[in-house]
């Protein structure tokens, strides 16, 4: 029965996907006399935690009940009061936890608080599933570096655009709907300046009740068009990664971008490492980044072996032009055995498109 109720809690936790970052997704179920009397999930960043919703729904019936929760209850004051204290106050008799919270502010103290107050605690129920659901949170809270997901759409001969930059649309509508769902999951979308100049994308999540991510453009030489869609949002979620030299070389454009509420991140020189970009984005509380291109950034991410997970969409189209833009380039691998091998492969179909999903 522990697995049945924990599975329900895990399913509930997924309802917060795309809305709670950089917090974890958490679900909770209150059970008494083999009946569910309260359910809840963490709905949005800064809002009440899953346990609060579940316990409030259970009300007085929570006395002597069992609480199932996907992540160790917090024991500290943050944006909300500690859940562990409320669990004790509501008279919960037993607490079943999927996995412990790696956050240094929690890290076992929630379980200890419950046990010190006479509540029986069981941990590790469907732990693998609990960790998988919050892999983004687990990486970010322990390393302060965003989780990096690669998404790209290519032709059968590995091209992301024609030689003149045309790229709409390589994949079909079903694949593009899948991409919108992916965009809703991650805190930021990152592209290179050439992709921005060629496509003038909005970089929004066009999905019902979706949440627009941070829009991130890597633009070392500050080539950005000030009239692009990217520069004309008012939500202060557009970020330009550029060279520190532009503070001296292009101060007027810098000022205009700042006046447009663009966040500027400065790096040394003009050749940026993806790892350095991610460190700076982590400082902005961005816990996850969807890398959508172009070829230079994708190639650099593979070279640095820094991709946590990804999905490569393949359309049954052939360009046959050696000058068309490849999704990866710049490698000098002489032997097939030394090529980059994607791992944990899953093959998906979207109408006449296929994709390779992979993870590190």
Tab-separated table of C-alpha atoms in Angstrom:
chain	number	residue	atom	x	y	z
A	1	UNK	CA	0.000	0.000	0.000
A	2	UNK	CA	2.934	2.336	0.635
A	3	UNK	CA	3.839	2.104	-3.054
A	4	UNK	CA	0.250	2.728	-4.169
A	5	UNK	CA	-0.089	5.917	-2.128
A	6	UNK	CA	3.429	7.103	-2.982
A	7	UNK	CA	2.717	6.601	-6.674
A	8	UNK	CA	-0.307	8.878	-6.265
A	9	UNK	CA	1.873	11.482	-4.544
A	10	UNK	CA	4.454	11.297	-7.338
A	11	UNK	CA	1.736	11.782	-9.959
A	12	UNK	CA	0.484	14.835	-8.079
A	13	UNK	CA	3.975	16.320	-7.934
A	14	UNK	CA	4.168	16.475	-11.735
A	15	UNK	CA	1.256	18.923	-11.801
A	16	UNK	CA	3.708	21.597	-10.662
A	17	UNK	CA	6.051	21.071	-13.613
A	18	UNK	CA	7.284	24.343	-15.077
A	19	UNK	CA	5.778	26.460	-12.282
A	20	UNK	CA	7.843	25.785	-9.164
A	21	UNK	CA	11.443	26.231	-10.393
A	22	UNK	CA	13.904	26.562	-8.772
A	23	UNK	CA	11.958	24.714	-6.070
A	24	UNK	CA	11.362	20.960	-6.359
A	25	UNK	CA	8.131	19.362	-7.540
A	26	UNK	CA	6.450	17.748	-4.533
A	27	UNK	CA	3.244	15.813	-4.044
A	28	UNK	CA	1.572	14.700	-0.801
A	29	UNK	CA	-1.241	12.358	0.204
A	30	UNK	CA	-2.854	11.944	3.639
A	31	UNK	CA	-4.275	8.485	4.368
A	32	UNK	CA	-6.403	7.230	7.262
A	33	UNK	CA	-8.179	3.904	7.614
A	34	UNK	CA	-7.038	2.977	4.092
A	35	UNK	CA	-8.740	6.028	2.594
A	36	UNK	CA	-7.201	9.144	1.067
A	37	UNK	CA	-8.454	12.133	3.040
A	38	UNK	CA	-6.198	14.846	1.654
A	39	UNK	CA	-4.037	15.526	-1.388
A	40	UNK	CA	-1.816	18.369	-2.480
A	41	UNK	CA	1.123	19.442	-4.619
A	42	UNK	CA	3.487	22.385	-4.781
A	43	UNK	CA	1.705	24.647	-7.267
A	44	UNK	CA	4.016	27.620	-7.745
A	45	UNK	CA	7.306	29.055	-6.594
A	46	UNK	CA	6.909	30.911	-3.323
A	47	UNK	CA	3.510	29.345	-2.636
A	48	UNK	CA	2.459	26.788	0.006
A	49	UNK	CA	4.118	23.398	-0.146
A	50	UNK	CA	2.388	20.130	-1.021
A	51	UNK	CA	2.057	19.038	2.603
A	52	UNK	CA	0.153	22.205	3.495
A	53	UNK	CA	-2.502	21.640	0.838
A	54	UNK	CA	-2.885	17.962	1.742
A	55	UNK	CA	-3.092	18.578	5.489
A	56	UNK	CA	-5.517	21.474	5.143
A	57	UNK	CA	-7.785	19.300	3.006
A	58	UNK	CA	-7.649	16.522	5.595
A	59	UNK	CA	-8.387	18.951	8.435
A	60	UNK	CA	-9.133	17.423	11.857
A	61	UNK	CA	-9.114	13.954	10.284
A	62	UNK	CA	-5.336	14.242	9.945
A	63	UNK	CA	-5.015	13.326	13.640
A	64	UNK	CA	-3.452	9.846	13.731
A	65	UNK	CA	-3.187	9.615	9.911
A	66	UNK	CA	-0.254	8.745	7.638
A	67	UNK	CA	1.306	11.330	5.342
A	68	UNK	CA	2.958	10.275	2.086
A	69	UNK	CA	5.258	12.890	0.609
A	70	UNK	CA	7.662	12.686	-2.329
A	71	UNK	CA	10.433	14.774	-0.739
A	72	UNK	CA	11.595	15.217	2.832
A	73	UNK	CA	9.499	17.916	4.554
A	74	UNK	CA	11.364	21.161	5.195
A	75	UNK	CA	12.243	22.132	8.741
A	76	UNK	CA	13.340	25.738	8.187
A	77	UNK	CA	11.676	29.069	7.560
A	78	UNK	CA	12.023	30.180	3.947
A	79	UNK	CA	9.361	31.774	1.771
A	80	UNK	CA	6.881	29.650	3.773
A	81	UNK	CA	6.856	28.234	7.328
A	82	UNK	CA	8.418	24.785	7.896
A	83	UNK	CA	6.193	21.889	6.802
A	84	UNK	CA	7.637	19.558	9.447
A	85	UNK	CA	6.206	21.774	12.181
A	86	UNK	CA	2.732	21.730	10.613
A	87	UNK	CA	2.885	17.937	10.260
A	88	UNK	CA	3.506	17.646	13.999
A	89	UNK	CA	0.800	20.185	14.863
A	90	UNK	CA	-1.785	18.355	12.756
A	91	UNK	CA	-1.208	15.135	14.692
A	92	UNK	CA	0.202	12.974	11.895
A	93	UNK	CA	1.255	9.599	13.293
A	94	UNK	CA	3.444	8.317	10.465
A	95	UNK	CA	5.271	9.973	7.558
A	96	UNK	CA	6.406	8.041	4.479
A	97	UNK	CA	9.020	9.830	2.367
A	98	UNK	CA	10.253	8.955	-1.118
A	99	UNK	CA	13.655	10.676	-0.948
A	100	UNK	CA	15.633	12.977	1.303
A	101	UNK	CA	16.134	16.625	0.369
A	102	UNK	CA	19.750	17.415	-0.661
A	103	UNK	CA	19.220	21.097	0.160
A	104	UNK	CA	21.761	21.878	2.907
A	105	UNK	CA	19.002	23.731	4.771
A	106	UNK	CA	17.076	20.444	5.053
A	107	UNK	CA	19.317	17.402	4.392
A	108	UNK	CA	17.901	15.079	7.040
A	109	UNK	CA	16.822	17.715	9.554
A	110	UNK	CA	13.185	17.403	8.472
A	111	UNK	CA	13.146	13.678	9.220
A	112	UNK	CA	14.955	14.232	12.515
A	113	UNK	CA	12.444	16.894	13.579
A	114	UNK	CA	9.542	14.540	12.900
A	115	UNK	CA	11.179	11.648	14.729
A	116	UNK	CA	12.105	13.853	17.689
A	117	UNK	CA	8.409	14.717	17.967
A	118	UNK	CA	7.261	11.108	18.054
A	119	UNK	CA	6.333	10.582	14.403
A	120	UNK	CA	7.358	7.334	12.756
A	121	UNK	CA	9.266	8.063	9.541
A	122	UNK	CA	9.904	5.660	6.669
A	123	UNK	CA	12.185	6.797	3.810
A	124	UNK	CA	13.214	5.376	0.439
A	125	UNK	CA	9.778	4.364	-0.881
A	126	UNK	CA	9.998	4.649	-4.714
A	127	UNK	CA	13.169	6.639	-4.136
A	128	UNK	CA	14.464	6.198	-7.693
A	129	UNK	CA	11.250	7.684	-9.083
A	130	UNK	CA	11.383	10.563	-6.614
A	131	UNK	CA	14.940	11.444	-7.618
A	132	UNK	CA	14.147	11.172	-11.340
A	133	UNK	CA	11.230	13.601	-11.070
A	134	UNK	CA	13.427	16.183	-9.368
A	135	UNK	CA	16.699	15.625	-11.245
A	136	UNK	CA	16.743	19.316	-12.192
A	137	UNK	CA	16.353	20.405	-8.568
A	138	UNK	CA	18.879	17.859	-7.303
A	139	UNK	CA	21.594	19.090	-9.674
A	140	UNK	CA	20.934	22.768	-9.115
A	141	UNK	CA	20.647	22.657	-5.319
A	142	UNK	CA	23.907	20.697	-4.959
A	143	UNK	CA	26.039	22.310	-7.706
A	144	UNK	CA	24.339	25.699	-8.292
A	145	UNK	CA	24.638	24.976	-12.023
A	146	UNK	CA	21.546	24.714	-14.250
A	147	UNK	CA	20.463	21.400	-15.723
A	148	UNK	CA	21.180	21.506	-19.473
A	149	UNK	CA	18.727	19.963	-21.951
A	150	UNK	CA	19.556	19.958	-25.654
A	151	UNK	CA	16.792	20.143	-28.237
A	152	UNK	CA	17.431	20.353	-31.942
A	153	UNK	CA	15.611	19.545	-35.172
A	154	UNK	CA	17.644	18.176	-38.079
A	155	UNK	CA	17.208	16.792	-41.556
A	156	UNK	CA	18.171	13.217	-42.345
A	157	UNK	CA	21.593	14.489	-43.441
A	158	UNK	CA	22.121	16.363	-40.173
A	159	UNK	CA	21.339	19.945	-41.182
A	160	UNK	CA	19.534	22.572	-39.085
A	161	UNK	CA	19.192	25.133	-41.872
A	162	UNK	CA	19.936	25.718	-45.540
A	163	UNK	CA	23.013	27.646	-46.622
A	164	UNK	CA	20.976	30.882	-46.600
A	165	UNK	CA	19.662	30.252	-43.082
A	166	UNK	CA	16.166	28.935	-43.901
A	167	UNK	CA	15.005	26.536	-41.159
A	168	UNK	CA	11.188	26.743	-40.946
A	169	UNK	CA	9.986	24.173	-40.693
A	170	UNK	CA	12.271	21.127	-40.593
A	171	UNK	CA	10.010	19.038	-38.380
A	172	UNK	CA	6.259	18.479	-38.485
A	173	UNK	CA	3.557	20.003	-36.303
A	174	UNK	CA	3.445	17.039	-33.911
A	175	UNK	CA	7.150	17.431	-33.147
A	176	UNK	CA	6.726	21.166	-32.662
A	177	UNK	CA	3.933	20.566	-30.154
A	178	UNK	CA	6.289	18.299	-28.234
A	179	UNK	CA	8.875	21.100	-28.230
A	180	UNK	CA	6.371	23.495	-26.666
A	181	UNK	CA	5.807	21.002	-23.836
A	182	UNK	CA	9.581	20.792	-23.345
A	183	UNK	CA	9.872	24.586	-23.260
A	184	UNK	CA	7.319	24.755	-20.469
A	185	UNK	CA	9.478	22.508	-18.280
A	186	UNK	CA	12.729	24.475	-18.229
A	187	UNK	CA	13.492	27.851	-16.662
A	188	UNK	CA	15.393	29.244	-19.628
A	189	UNK	CA	15.740	28.840	-23.408
A	190	UNK	CA	19.170	29.582	-24.862
A	191	UNK	CA	20.136	30.265	-28.480
A	192	UNK	CA	23.031	31.869	-30.296
A	193	UNK	CA	22.922	35.291	-31.902
A	194	UNK	CA	22.918	33.894	-35.461
A	195	UNK	CA	19.746	31.948	-34.719
A	196	UNK	CA	18.143	35.084	-33.311
A	197	UNK	CA	19.102	37.191	-36.331
A	198	UNK	CA	17.941	34.554	-38.815
A	199	UNK	CA	14.618	33.558	-37.227
A	200	UNK	CA	13.622	36.440	-34.901
A	201	UNK	CA	11.966	33.918	-32.530
A	202	UNK	CA	9.758	34.811	-29.565
A	203	UNK	CA	11.231	32.039	-27.391
A	204	UNK	CA	7.967	31.610	-25.508
A	205	UNK	CA	6.080	28.506	-24.386
A	206	UNK	CA	2.991	28.468	-26.560
A	207	UNK	CA	1.064	26.004	-24.437
A	208	UNK	CA	-2.156	26.424	-22.489
A	209	UNK	CA	-1.478	27.664	-18.961
A	210	UNK	CA	2.225	27.534	-19.745
A	211	UNK	CA	4.918	29.676	-18.186
A	212	UNK	CA	7.291	31.637	-20.386
A	213	UNK	CA	10.919	30.844	-19.605
A	214	UNK	CA	13.851	33.216	-19.458
A	215	UNK	CA	14.991	34.023	-22.997
A	216	UNK	CA	18.780	33.784	-23.292
A	217	UNK	CA	20.884	34.840	-26.278
A	218	UNK	CA	24.638	34.310	-26.498
A	219	UNK	CA	25.911	37.377	-28.353
A	220	UNK	CA	29.668	37.934	-27.852
A	221	UNK	CA	29.979	40.875	-30.276
A	222	UNK	CA	26.606	42.448	-29.409
A	223	UNK	CA	25.108	42.081	-32.884
A	224	UNK	CA	21.568	41.960	-31.515
A	225	UNK	CA	18.820	43.790	-33.398
A	226	UNK	CA	17.208	46.283	-31.021
A	227	UNK	CA	13.888	45.903	-32.848
A	228	UNK	CA	13.749	42.116	-32.516
A	229	UNK	CA	10.966	40.365	-30.623
A	230	UNK	CA	13.573	39.366	-28.038
A	231	UNK	CA	14.313	42.947	-27.027
A	232	UNK	CA	10.715	44.072	-26.726
A	233	UNK	CA	9.343	42.097	-23.792
A	234	UNK	CA	8.527	43.973	-20.600
A	235	UNK	CA	8.824	41.033	-18.178
A	236	UNK	CA	12.573	41.421	-17.467
A	237	UNK	CA	13.205	37.828	-18.565
A	238	UNK	CA	15.416	38.502	-21.601
A	239	UNK	CA	19.132	37.857	-21.018
A	240	UNK	CA	22.061	38.674	-23.278
A	241	UNK	CA	25.386	36.929	-22.683
A	242	UNK	CA	28.077	39.157	-24.131
A	243	UNK	CA	31.728	40.131	-23.876
A	244	UNK	CA	32.840	42.420	-21.086
A	245	UNK	CA	34.716	44.376	-23.768
A	246	UNK	CA	31.399	45.737	-25.038
A	247	UNK	CA	31.119	47.901	-21.932
A	248	UNK	CA	33.878	50.000	-23.487
A	249	UNK	CA	33.373	49.249	-27.180
A	250	UNK	CA	29.595	49.604	-27.399
A	251	UNK	CA	28.346	51.571	-24.373
A	252	UNK	CA	25.360	53.140	-26.173
A	253	UNK	CA	23.911	49.792	-27.182
A	254	UNK	CA	24.519	48.468	-23.673
A	255	UNK	CA	22.571	51.410	-22.247
A	256	UNK	CA	19.703	50.888	-24.694
A	257	UNK	CA	19.441	47.213	-23.753
A	258	UNK	CA	19.416	48.082	-20.058
A	259	UNK	CA	16.718	50.687	-20.679
A	260	UNK	CA	14.701	47.942	-22.376
A	261	UNK	CA	14.937	45.852	-19.170
A	262	UNK	CA	17.358	43.380	-20.744
A	263	UNK	CA	19.559	41.529	-18.252
A	264	UNK	CA	23.205	41.603	-19.382
A	265	UNK	CA	25.750	38.998	-18.339
A	266	UNK	CA	29.377	39.759	-19.123
A	267	UNK	CA	32.102	37.196	-19.808
A	268	UNK	CA	35.777	37.601	-20.663
A	269	UNK	CA	36.908	37.760	-24.308
A	270	UNK	CA	34.641	36.500	-27.116
A	271	UNK	CA	34.900	32.703	-27.111
A	272	UNK	CA	32.625	31.504	-24.324
A	273	UNK	CA	32.517	28.117	-22.657
A	274	UNK	CA	29.044	26.732	-22.011
A	275	UNK	CA	30.136	25.815	-18.492
A	276	UNK	CA	30.963	29.472	-17.738
A	277	UNK	CA	27.609	30.582	-19.142
A	278	UNK	CA	25.775	28.092	-16.937
A	279	UNK	CA	27.620	29.261	-13.831
A	280	UNK	CA	26.465	32.830	-14.456
A	281	UNK	CA	22.890	31.750	-15.161
A	282	UNK	CA	22.880	29.746	-11.943
A	283	UNK	CA	23.658	32.958	-10.052
A	284	UNK	CA	20.364	34.318	-11.448
A	285	UNK	CA	18.441	31.402	-9.853
A	286	UNK	CA	17.914	29.770	-13.247
A	287	UNK	CA	17.925	26.068	-12.428
A	288	UNK	CA	17.566	24.646	-15.942
A	289	UNK	CA	18.316	25.649	-19.523
A	290	UNK	CA	16.913	24.364	-22.797
A	291	UNK	CA	19.602	24.746	-25.465
A	292	UNK	CA	17.995	25.148	-28.879
A	293	UNK	CA	20.966	26.144	-31.034
A	294	UNK	CA	22.563	27.059	-33.194
A	295	UNK	CA	25.309	24.830	-34.426
A	296	UNK	CA	28.164	26.555	-32.591
A	297	UNK	CA	26.555	26.329	-29.153
A	298	UNK	CA	25.416	22.750	-29.709
A	299	UNK	CA	28.898	21.731	-30.865
A	300	UNK	CA	30.508	23.489	-27.917
A	301	UNK	CA	28.159	21.744	-25.478
A	302	UNK	CA	29.105	18.355	-26.929
A	303	UNK	CA	32.807	19.234	-26.841
A	304	UNK	CA	32.539	20.142	-23.156
A	305	UNK	CA	30.487	17.008	-22.429
A	306	UNK	CA	28.141	19.163	-20.384
A	307	UNK	CA	24.712	18.074	-21.689
A	308	UNK	CA	22.568	16.381	-19.036
A	309	UNK	CA	19.758	15.286	-21.315
A	310	UNK	CA	18.382	15.954	-24.768
A	311	UNK	CA	16.112	15.113	-27.652
A	312	UNK	CA	17.178	15.282	-31.291
A	313	UNK	CA	14.262	15.413	-33.730
A	314	UNK	CA	14.868	14.010	-37.223
A	315	UNK	CA	12.692	14.774	-40.248
A	316	UNK	CA	12.683	12.648	-43.433
A	317	UNK	CA	14.173	15.480	-45.484
A	318	UNK	CA	17.515	15.669	-47.280
A	319	UNK	CA	19.160	18.945	-48.261
A	320	UNK	CA	22.287	17.497	-49.845
A	321	UNK	CA	24.115	20.817	-49.661
A	322	UNK	CA	27.561	20.723	-48.103
A	323	UNK	CA	27.198	24.451	-47.349
A	324	UNK	CA	23.963	23.903	-45.409
A	325	UNK	CA	24.336	24.404	-41.654
A	326	UNK	CA	25.157	21.251	-39.679
A	327	UNK	CA	23.907	20.827	-36.128
A	328	UNK	CA	27.408	19.837	-34.974
A	329	UNK	CA	30.778	20.716	-36.451
A	330	UNK	CA	34.382	21.405	-35.552
A	331	UNK	CA	35.309	17.910	-34.393
A	332	UNK	CA	38.499	16.188	-35.561
A	333	UNK	CA	37.740	12.567	-34.748
A	334	UNK	CA	39.761	10.107	-36.845
A	335	UNK	CA	38.347	6.800	-35.639
A	336	UNK	CA	34.682	5.786	-35.486
A	337	UNK	CA	35.300	4.225	-32.081
A	338	UNK	CA	36.261	7.643	-30.710
A	339	UNK	CA	33.022	9.336	-31.771
A	340	UNK	CA	30.644	10.805	-29.188
A	341	UNK	CA	28.278	8.052	-28.109
A	342	UNK	CA	24.856	9.089	-26.837
A	343	UNK	CA	23.651	7.035	-23.880
A	344	UNK	CA	20.351	5.895	-22.397
A	345	UNK	CA	18.694	6.155	-25.789
A	346	UNK	CA	14.945	6.149	-26.333
A	347	UNK	CA	13.467	6.340	-29.823
A	348	UNK	CA	10.229	8.281	-30.190
A	349	UNK	CA	7.931	8.784	-33.169
A	350	UNK	CA	5.947	11.907	-34.043
A	351	UNK	CA	4.050	11.125	-37.228
A	352	UNK	CA	6.715	10.864	-39.954
A	353	UNK	CA	9.370	12.336	-37.613
A	354	UNK	CA	11.487	10.390	-35.141
A	355	UNK	CA	13.649	11.522	-32.260
A	356	UNK	CA	16.492	10.243	-30.136
A	357	UNK	CA	16.111	11.038	-26.448
A	358	UNK	CA	19.286	10.615	-24.421
A	359	UNK	CA	20.724	11.405	-21.003
A	360	UNK	CA	24.125	11.396	-19.359
